[in-house]
Coordinates of C-alpha atoms in Angstrom, one line a residue:
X26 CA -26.2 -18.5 -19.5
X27 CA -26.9 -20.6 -22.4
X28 CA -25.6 -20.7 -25.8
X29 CA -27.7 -22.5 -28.5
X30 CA -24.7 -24.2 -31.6
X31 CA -26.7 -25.6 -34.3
X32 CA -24.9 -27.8 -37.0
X33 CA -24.9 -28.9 -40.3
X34 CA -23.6 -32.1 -41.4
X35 CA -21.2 -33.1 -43.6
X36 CA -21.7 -34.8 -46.8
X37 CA -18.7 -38.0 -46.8
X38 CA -17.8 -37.2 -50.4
X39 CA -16.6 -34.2 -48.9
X40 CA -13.1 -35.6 -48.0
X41 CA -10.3 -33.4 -48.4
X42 CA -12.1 -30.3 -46.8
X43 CA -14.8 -30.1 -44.1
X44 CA -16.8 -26.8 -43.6
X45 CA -18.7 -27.1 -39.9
X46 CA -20.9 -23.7 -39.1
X47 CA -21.6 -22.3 -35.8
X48 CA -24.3 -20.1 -34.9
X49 CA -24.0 -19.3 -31.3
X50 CA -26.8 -17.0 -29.5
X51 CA -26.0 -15.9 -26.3
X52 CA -29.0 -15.3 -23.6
X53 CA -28.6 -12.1 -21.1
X54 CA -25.8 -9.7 -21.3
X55 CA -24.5 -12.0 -24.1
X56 CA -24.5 -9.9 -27.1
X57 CA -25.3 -12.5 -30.3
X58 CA -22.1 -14.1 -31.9
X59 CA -22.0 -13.6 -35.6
X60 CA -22.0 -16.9 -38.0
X61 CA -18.3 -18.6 -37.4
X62 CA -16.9 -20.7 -40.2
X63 CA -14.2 -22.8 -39.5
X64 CA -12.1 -24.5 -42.1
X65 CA -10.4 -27.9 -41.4
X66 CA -8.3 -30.4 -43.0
X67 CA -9.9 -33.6 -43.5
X68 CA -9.2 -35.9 -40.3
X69 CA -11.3 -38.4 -38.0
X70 CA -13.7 -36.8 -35.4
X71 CA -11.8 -36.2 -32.0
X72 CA -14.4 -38.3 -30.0
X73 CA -13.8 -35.6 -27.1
X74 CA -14.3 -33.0 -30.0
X75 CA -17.7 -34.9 -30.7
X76 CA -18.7 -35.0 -27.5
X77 CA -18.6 -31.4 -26.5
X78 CA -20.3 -30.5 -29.4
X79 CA -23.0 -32.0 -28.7
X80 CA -22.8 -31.3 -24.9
X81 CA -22.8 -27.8 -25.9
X82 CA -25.7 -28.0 -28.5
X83 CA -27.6 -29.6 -25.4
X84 CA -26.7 -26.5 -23.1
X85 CA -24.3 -28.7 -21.2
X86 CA -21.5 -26.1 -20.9
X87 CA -19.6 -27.6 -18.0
X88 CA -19.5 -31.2 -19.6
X89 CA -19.0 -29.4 -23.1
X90 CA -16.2 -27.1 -21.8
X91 CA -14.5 -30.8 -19.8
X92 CA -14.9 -32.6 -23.1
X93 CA -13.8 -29.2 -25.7
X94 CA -10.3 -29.1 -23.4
X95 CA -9.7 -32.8 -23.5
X96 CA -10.1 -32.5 -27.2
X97 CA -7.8 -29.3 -27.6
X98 CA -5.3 -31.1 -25.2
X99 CA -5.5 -34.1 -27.7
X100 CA -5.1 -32.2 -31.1
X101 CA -4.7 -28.7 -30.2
X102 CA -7.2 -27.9 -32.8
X103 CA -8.4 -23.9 -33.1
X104 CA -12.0 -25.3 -33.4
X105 CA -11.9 -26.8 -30.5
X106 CA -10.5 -23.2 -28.8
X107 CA -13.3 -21.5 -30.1
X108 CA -16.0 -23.4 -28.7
X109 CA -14.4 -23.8 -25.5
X110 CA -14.5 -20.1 -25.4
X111 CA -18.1 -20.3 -26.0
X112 CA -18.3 -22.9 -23.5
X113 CA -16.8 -20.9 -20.7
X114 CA -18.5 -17.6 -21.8
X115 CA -22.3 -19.2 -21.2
X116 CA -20.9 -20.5 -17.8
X117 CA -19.5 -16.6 -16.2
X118 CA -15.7 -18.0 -16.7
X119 CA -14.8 -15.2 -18.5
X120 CA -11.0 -14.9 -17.7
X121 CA -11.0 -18.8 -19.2
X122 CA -13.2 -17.5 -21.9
X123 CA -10.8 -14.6 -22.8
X124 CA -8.0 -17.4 -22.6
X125 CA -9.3 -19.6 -25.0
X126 CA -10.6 -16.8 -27.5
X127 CA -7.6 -15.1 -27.5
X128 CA -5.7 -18.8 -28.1
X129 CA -8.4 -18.9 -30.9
X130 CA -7.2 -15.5 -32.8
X131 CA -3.3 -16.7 -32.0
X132 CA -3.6 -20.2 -33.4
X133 CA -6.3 -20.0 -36.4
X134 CA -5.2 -19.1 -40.1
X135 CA -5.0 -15.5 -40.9
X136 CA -5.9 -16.2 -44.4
X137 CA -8.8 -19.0 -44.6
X138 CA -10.3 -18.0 -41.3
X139 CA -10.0 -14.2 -41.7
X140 CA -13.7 -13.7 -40.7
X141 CA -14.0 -15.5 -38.1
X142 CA -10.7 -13.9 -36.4
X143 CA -12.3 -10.5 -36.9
X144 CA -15.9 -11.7 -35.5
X145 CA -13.8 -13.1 -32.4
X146 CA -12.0 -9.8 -31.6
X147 CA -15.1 -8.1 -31.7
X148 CA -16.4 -10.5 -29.0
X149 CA -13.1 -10.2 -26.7
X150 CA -13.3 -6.6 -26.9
X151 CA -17.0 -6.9 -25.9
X152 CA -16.2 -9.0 -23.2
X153 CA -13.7 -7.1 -21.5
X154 CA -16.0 -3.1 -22.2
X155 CA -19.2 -4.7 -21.1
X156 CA -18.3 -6.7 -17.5
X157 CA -16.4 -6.2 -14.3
X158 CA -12.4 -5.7 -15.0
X159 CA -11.4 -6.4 -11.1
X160 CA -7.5 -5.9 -10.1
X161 CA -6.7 -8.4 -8.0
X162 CA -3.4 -7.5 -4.8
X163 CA -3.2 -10.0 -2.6
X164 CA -0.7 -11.0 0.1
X165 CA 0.8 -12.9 -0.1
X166 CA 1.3 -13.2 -3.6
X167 CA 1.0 -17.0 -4.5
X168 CA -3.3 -17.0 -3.9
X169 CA -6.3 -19.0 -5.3
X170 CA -9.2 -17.7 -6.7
X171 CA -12.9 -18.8 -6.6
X172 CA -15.5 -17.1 -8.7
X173 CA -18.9 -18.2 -7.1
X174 CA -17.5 -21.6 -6.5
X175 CA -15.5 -22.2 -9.6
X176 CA -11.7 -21.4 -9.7
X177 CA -10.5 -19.1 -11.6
X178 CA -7.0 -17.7 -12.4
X179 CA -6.4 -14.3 -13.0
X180 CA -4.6 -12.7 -15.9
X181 CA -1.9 -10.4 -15.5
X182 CA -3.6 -9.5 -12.0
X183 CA -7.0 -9.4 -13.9
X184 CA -10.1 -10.9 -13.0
X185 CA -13.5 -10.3 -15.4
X186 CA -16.6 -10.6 -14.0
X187 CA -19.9 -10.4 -15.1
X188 CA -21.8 -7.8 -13.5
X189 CA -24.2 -9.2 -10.6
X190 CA -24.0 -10.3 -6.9
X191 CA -20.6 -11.7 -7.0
X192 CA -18.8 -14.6 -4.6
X193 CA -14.9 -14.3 -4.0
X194 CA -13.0 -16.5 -2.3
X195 CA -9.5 -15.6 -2.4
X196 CA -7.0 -18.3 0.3
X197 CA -3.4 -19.7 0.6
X198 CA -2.0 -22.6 2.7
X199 CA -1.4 -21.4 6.1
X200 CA -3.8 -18.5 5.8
X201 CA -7.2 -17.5 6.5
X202 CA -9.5 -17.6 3.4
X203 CA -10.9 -14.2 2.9
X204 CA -14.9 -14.7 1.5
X205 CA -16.8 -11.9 0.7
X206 CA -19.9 -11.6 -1.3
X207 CA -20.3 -8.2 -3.3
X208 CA -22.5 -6.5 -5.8
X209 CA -20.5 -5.7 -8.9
X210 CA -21.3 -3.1 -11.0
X211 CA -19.7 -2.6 -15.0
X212 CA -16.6 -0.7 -15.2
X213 CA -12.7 -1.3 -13.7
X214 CA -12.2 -1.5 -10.1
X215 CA -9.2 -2.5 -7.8
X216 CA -9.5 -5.2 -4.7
X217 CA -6.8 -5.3 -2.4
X218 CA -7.0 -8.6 0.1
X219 CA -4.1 -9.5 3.1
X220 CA -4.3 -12.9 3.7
X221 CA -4.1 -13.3 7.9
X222 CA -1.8 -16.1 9.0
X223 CA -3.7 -18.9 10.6
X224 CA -2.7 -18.9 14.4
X225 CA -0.3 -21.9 15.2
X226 CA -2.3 -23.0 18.0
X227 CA -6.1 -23.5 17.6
X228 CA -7.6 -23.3 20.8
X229 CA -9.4 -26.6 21.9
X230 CA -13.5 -25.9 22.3
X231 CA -15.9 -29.1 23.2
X232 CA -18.0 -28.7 19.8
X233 CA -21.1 -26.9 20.1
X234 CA -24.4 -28.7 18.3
X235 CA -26.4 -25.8 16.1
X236 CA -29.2 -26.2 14.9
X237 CA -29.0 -26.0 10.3
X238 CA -29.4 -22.4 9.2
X239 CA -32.4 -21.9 7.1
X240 CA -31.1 -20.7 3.3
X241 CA -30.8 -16.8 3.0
X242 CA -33.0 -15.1 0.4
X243 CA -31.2 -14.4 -2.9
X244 CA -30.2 -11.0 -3.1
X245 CA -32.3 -8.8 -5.9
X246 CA -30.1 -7.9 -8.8
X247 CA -29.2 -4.5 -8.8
X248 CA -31.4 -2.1 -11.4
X249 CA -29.5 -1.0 -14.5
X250 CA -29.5 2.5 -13.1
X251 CA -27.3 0.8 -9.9
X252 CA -25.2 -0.9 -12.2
X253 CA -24.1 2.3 -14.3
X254 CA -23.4 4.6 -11.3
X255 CA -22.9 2.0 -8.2
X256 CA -19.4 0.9 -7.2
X257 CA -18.2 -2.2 -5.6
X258 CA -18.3 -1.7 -1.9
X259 CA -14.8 -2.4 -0.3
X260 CA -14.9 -5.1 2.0
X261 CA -15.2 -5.0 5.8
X262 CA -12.5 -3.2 7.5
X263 CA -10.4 -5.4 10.0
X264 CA -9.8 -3.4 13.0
X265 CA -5.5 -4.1 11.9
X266 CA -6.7 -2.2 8.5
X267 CA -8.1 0.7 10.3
X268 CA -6.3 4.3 9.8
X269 CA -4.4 4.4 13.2
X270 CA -4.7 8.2 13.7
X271 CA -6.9 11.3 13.1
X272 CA -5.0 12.0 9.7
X273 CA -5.0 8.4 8.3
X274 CA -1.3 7.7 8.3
X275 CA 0.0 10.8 9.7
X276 CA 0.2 11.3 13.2
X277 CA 1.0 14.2 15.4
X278 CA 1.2 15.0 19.1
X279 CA 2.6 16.3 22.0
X280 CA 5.3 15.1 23.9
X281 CA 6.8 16.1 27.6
X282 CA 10.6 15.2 27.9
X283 CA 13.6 14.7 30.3
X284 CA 17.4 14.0 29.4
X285 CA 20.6 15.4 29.6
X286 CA 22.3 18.1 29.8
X287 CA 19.1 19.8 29.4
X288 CA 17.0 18.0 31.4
X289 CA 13.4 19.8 31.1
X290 CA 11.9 19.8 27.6
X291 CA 8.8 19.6 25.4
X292 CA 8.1 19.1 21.8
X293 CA 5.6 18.2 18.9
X294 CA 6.1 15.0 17.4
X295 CA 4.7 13.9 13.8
X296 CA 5.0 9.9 12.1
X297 CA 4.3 10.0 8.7
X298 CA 3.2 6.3 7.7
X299 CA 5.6 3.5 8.9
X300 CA 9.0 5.0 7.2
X301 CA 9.1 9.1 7.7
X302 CA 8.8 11.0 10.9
X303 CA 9.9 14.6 12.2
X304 CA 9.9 16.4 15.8
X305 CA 10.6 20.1 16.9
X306 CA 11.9 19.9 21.0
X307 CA 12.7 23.1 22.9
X308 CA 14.7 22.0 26.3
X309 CA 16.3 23.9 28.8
X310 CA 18.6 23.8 32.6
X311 CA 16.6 26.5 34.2
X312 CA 18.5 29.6 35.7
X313 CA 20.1 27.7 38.7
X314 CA 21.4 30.4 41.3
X315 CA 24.8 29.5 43.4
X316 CA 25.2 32.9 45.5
X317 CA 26.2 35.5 43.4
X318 CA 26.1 33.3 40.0
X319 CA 23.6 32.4 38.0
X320 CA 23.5 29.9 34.9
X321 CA 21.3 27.7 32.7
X322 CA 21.0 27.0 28.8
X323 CA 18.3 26.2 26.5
X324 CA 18.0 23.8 23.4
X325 CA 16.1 24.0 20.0
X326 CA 16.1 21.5 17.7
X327 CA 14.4 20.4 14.6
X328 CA 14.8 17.3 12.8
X329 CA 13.5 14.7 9.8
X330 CA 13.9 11.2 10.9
X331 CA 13.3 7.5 8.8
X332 CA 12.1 4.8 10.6
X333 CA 14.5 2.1 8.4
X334 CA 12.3 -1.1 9.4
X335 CA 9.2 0.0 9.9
X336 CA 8.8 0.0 13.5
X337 CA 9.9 2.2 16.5
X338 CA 13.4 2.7 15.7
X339 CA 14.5 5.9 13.8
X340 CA 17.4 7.5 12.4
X341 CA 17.2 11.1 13.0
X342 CA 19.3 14.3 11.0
X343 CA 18.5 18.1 11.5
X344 CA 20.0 21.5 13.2
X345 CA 19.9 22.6 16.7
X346 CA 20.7 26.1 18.8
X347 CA 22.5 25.6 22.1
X348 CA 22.3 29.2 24.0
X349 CA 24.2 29.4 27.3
X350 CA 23.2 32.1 29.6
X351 CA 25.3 33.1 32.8
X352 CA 25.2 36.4 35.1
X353 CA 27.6 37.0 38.0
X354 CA 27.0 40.4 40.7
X355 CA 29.2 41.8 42.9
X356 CA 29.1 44.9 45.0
X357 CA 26.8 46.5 43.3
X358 CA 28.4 45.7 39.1
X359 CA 26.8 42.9 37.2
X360 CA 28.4 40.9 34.4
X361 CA 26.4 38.9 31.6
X362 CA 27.6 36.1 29.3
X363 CA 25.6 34.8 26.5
X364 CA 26.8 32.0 23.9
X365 CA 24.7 30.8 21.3
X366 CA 26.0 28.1 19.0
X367 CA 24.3 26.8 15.6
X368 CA 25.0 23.1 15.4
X369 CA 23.9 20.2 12.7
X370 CA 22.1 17.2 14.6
X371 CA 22.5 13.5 14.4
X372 CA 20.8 10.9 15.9
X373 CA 18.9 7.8 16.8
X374 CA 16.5 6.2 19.3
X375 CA 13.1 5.0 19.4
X376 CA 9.8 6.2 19.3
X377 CA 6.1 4.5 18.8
X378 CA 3.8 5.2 15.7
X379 CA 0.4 6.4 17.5
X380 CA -1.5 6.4 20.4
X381 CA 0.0 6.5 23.9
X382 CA 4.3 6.5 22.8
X383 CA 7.3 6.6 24.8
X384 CA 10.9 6.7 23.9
X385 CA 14.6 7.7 24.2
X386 CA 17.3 8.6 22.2
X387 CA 20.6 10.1 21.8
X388 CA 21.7 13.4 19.8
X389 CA 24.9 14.6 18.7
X390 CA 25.6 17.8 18.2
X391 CA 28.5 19.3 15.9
X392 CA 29.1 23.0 16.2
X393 CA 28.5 25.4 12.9
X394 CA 30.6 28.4 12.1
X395 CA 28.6 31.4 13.4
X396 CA 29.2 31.3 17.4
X397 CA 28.0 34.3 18.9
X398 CA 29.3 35.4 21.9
X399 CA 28.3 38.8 23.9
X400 CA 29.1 39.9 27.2
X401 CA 28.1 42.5 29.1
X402 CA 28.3 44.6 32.6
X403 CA 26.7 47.3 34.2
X404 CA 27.5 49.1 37.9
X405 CA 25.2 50.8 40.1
X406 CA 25.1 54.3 38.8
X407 CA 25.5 56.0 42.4
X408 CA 28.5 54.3 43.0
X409 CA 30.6 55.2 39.4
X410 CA 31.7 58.3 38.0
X411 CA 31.9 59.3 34.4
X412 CA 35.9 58.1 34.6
X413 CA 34.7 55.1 36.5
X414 CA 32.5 54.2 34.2
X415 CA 34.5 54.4 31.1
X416 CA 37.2 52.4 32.4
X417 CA 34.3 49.8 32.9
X418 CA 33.3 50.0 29.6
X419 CA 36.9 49.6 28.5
X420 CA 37.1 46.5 30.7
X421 CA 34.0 44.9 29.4
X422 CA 35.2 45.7 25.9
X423 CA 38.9 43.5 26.5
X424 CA 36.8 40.5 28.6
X425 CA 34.1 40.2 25.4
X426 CA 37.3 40.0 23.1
X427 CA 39.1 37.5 25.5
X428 CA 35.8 35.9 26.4
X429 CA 35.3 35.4 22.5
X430 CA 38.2 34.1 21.7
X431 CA 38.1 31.6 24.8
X432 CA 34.9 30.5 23.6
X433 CA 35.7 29.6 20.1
X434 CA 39.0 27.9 21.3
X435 CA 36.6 25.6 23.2
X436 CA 34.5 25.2 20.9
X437 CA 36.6 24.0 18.4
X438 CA 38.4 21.9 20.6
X439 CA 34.9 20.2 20.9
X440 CA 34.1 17.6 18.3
X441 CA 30.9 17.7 19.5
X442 CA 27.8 18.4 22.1
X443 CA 25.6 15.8 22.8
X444 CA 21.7 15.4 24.7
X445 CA 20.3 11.7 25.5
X446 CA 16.4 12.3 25.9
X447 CA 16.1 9.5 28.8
X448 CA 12.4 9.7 28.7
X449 CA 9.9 11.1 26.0
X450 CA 6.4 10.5 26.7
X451 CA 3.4 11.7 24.8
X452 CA 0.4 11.1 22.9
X453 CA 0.7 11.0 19.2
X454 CA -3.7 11.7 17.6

C-alpha cells in the first residue's frame, strides 16, 4: 500500500495560525481520502513531526509511522494522529490504524476541524465494512499477536484484516506458538486458538544437517468472486480437538454390570460434553431355588448425573423400582409374594467420557410412599373342596393383610436400600 501526501508551504508571515493540507490517495482496496485540513496554533516544527512527513510523502510508511509516534508521544498533537493513521493504513496495520483515527476524532476540535472529523469517520467506518473483522479466543488469555510479521494488538478481542492470504502467529511464554497461514475473505469471522503447553523436558536429538528449502511459490490471490462467498478455513484439527464420539460431544453406549444386592445388570449409558451425563440400568438376583422356596428381585433405575470437575467422577440423582418376588409349594398349595417399592436414588461413582469406560459406584435408595404388596395361593384342585377352598381364600386374604402390614413396618424402619455397582464395563460411541 502506498499513500501519496502532498504539501503546501507556509508563508512565515503567517505566524499566529498555520493551515497544512493533506491529500492522501490510497492504492488498492484504499478507497481515496478526501482533502484533510488541519488547523494549528502557531509553534516550532516537531523535528519527528517533520520527519515523518516527509517519510510519508516518500512512501516510507514504516519510518513515517516510527517518526509520526515519536512526534505524537512528544506533543500529543491530533496532526500527528492523523497521519499516523494514514501511515499504518498504507502498511495493513489496520487495528493501529483504527487506534490512531479514532484518537484523531477524540482529540481534534469539534468546531475548527469539523470536516475533517466527519471525512475521518467515514474512513473508520470504511475500514472496519470493507476488511476482515477477526474475533480473536485464545488460551490462555494473556497472547501475542503477529499479523504477517508485524505485531499487532487486538481491540476489544478484534483483529482487522485486510482481505488476502493472511499470516497469524498467535504465542505465550511456556507455550507452543500456533502459526497458520489462511486466505481471508471480507466479512466477520471468529478464530478460536488453545495454546499447547511446551513439554518440560525436550528430548535430546544429535542435530540433523538439512539441506535449505527452496522458497514456496506465492499463493494467487483469491478472485473477487472467492472473496465475497469464501470463508476462512478453520485451522488444522489437533487430534485433542477432535469430536471424541459419533455425536460430537454426546456419547452413548452400552454397558454390562455386576454389584450388589443385585448382582447381574445391564444398562445404556449417555455423557453429554464434560459436565452432564445420564444412565437407565435394569439389574436383577435371578430366581434362586432352595427346595421348596424360590426368591430373587429385580432393579430399575434411571438417573441425571453431573460430572462437577470435568472428568470421571459424577454425582448422580434419579428414581428406582425395587420388586421382590418369592414363591413357596407345599403338598400340592403354592403361595406367591410380590413387593414392589418406588424409591428416589442418590449417588456417586465414576465413569469415563468415551470409548472403552469402566467404573463403580454406590446408590442409595430411600423408599416412596406407594409400596405394593400382593400375595397369593392356589391348591391343587383335586385335592380341595368348595369349603376347602374358601377357607384358603380366607387364609390368603388375613396373610396379604398381615403380610402388608409387615412389609410396610419394615420398610419404614429402613432408612434406606442401597446397590454398589462393583464393576460397569462398556463402550460409550
Amino acid at each position: 500500500m502506498r499513500i501519496d501526501v502532498e504539501f503546501r508551504a507556509v508563508r512565515p508571515s503567517t505566524v499566529s495560525r498555520a493551515r497544512v493540507a493533506l491529500l492522501a490517495r490510497a492504492q488498492l482496496w484504499l478507497l481515496a481520502l478526501p482533502l484533510l485540513c488541519s488547523v494549528a496554533h502557531a509553534q516550532p516544527v516537531n523535528p519527528d513531526f517533520q520527519r515523518g512527513m516527509d517519510a510519508l510523502q516518500a512512501g516510507d510508511n514504516q519510518h513515517a509511522a516510527e517518526a509520526l509516534d515519536a512526534a505524537y508521544r512528544a506533543d500529543h498533537s491530533s496532526l500527528a494522529l492523523l497521519n499516523l493513521g494514514i501511515a499504518y493504513t498504507n502498511l495493513g496495520l489496520l487495528n493501529h490504524a483504527l487506534d490512531a483515527l479514532e484518537g484523531y476524532v477524540r482529540q481534534a476540535d469539534p468546531t475548527v476541524d469539523a470536516q475533517n472529523i466527519a471525512a475521518v469517520r467515514a474512513e473508520i467506518d470504511r475500514l472496519r465494512n470493507s476488511n476482515a473483522v477477526i474475533e480473536l479466543h485464545a488460551t490462555p488469555a494473556e497472547v501475542q499477536v503477529e499479523l504477517d510479521g508485524q505485531p499487532v494488538i487486538p481491540r476489544a478481542q478484534e483483529l482487522v484484516v485486510a482481505p488476502g492470504n493472511r499470516r497469524f502467529v498467535v504465542s505465550a511464554p511456556g507455550y507452543q506458538p500456533y502459526d497458520q497461514t489462511m486466505a481471508v475473505p471480507v466479512g466477520r469471522f471468529a478464530l478460536d486458538v488453545v495454546l499447547q503447553p511446551v513439554p518440560a523436558i525436550a528430548p535430546m536429538v544429535a542435530p540433523v544437517p538439512v539441506a535449505a528449502a527452496a522458497p514456496a511459490a506465492a499463493a494467487p490471490p483469491p478472485s473477487a468472486a472467492a472473496a465475497q462467498t469464501a470463508s476462512p478455513p478453520p485451522p488444522p484439527p489437533k487430534d485433542e480437538d477432535k469430536a471424541p464420539c459419533l455425536l460430537g460431544e454426546t456419547c452413548l453406549g452400552p454397558l454390562l454390570e455386576l454389584g450388589i444386592p443385585n448382582v447381574l445388570g445391564g444398562g445404556a449409558h449417555l455423557r453429554i460434553g464434560r459436565y452432564l451425563g445420564a444412565g437407565i440400568d435394569y439389574q436383577v438376583i435371578p430366581m434362586l431355588h432352595l427346595g421348596s422356596v424360590s426368591a430373587g428381585t429385580s432393579l430399575l433405575t434411571v438417573e441425571g448425573r453431573i460430572y462437577p470437575f470435568g472428568g470421571a467422577f459424577f454425582l448422580a440423582g434419579g428414581f428406582g423400582y425395587q420388586h421382590v418376588l418369592a414363591r413357596a409349594s407345599k403338598e400340592g398349595a403354592t403361595i406367591e409374594a410380590s413387593v414392589g417399592i418406588p424409591t428416589f436414588k442418590a449417588g456417586l461413582g465414576f465413569m469415563g467420557h468415551d470409548g472403552f469406560v469402566a467404573g463403580i459406584d454406590l446408590g442409595l435408595m430411600f423408599p416412596l410412599a406407594g409400596t405394593d404388596v400382593s400375595l397369593r395361593m392356589t391348591a391343587m384342585p383335586a385335592s380341595t373342596t368348595g369349603t376347602a377352598q374358601a377357607q384358603i381364600d380366607n387364609t390368603v386374604s388375613q396373610l396379604q393383610s398381615d403380610a402388608r402390614k409387615g412389609v410396610h413396618n419394615v420398610v419404614r424402619a429402613l432408612p434406606f436400600l442401597f446397590q454398589v455397582n462393583l464393576l460397569r464395563i462398556g463402550y460409550l460411541f
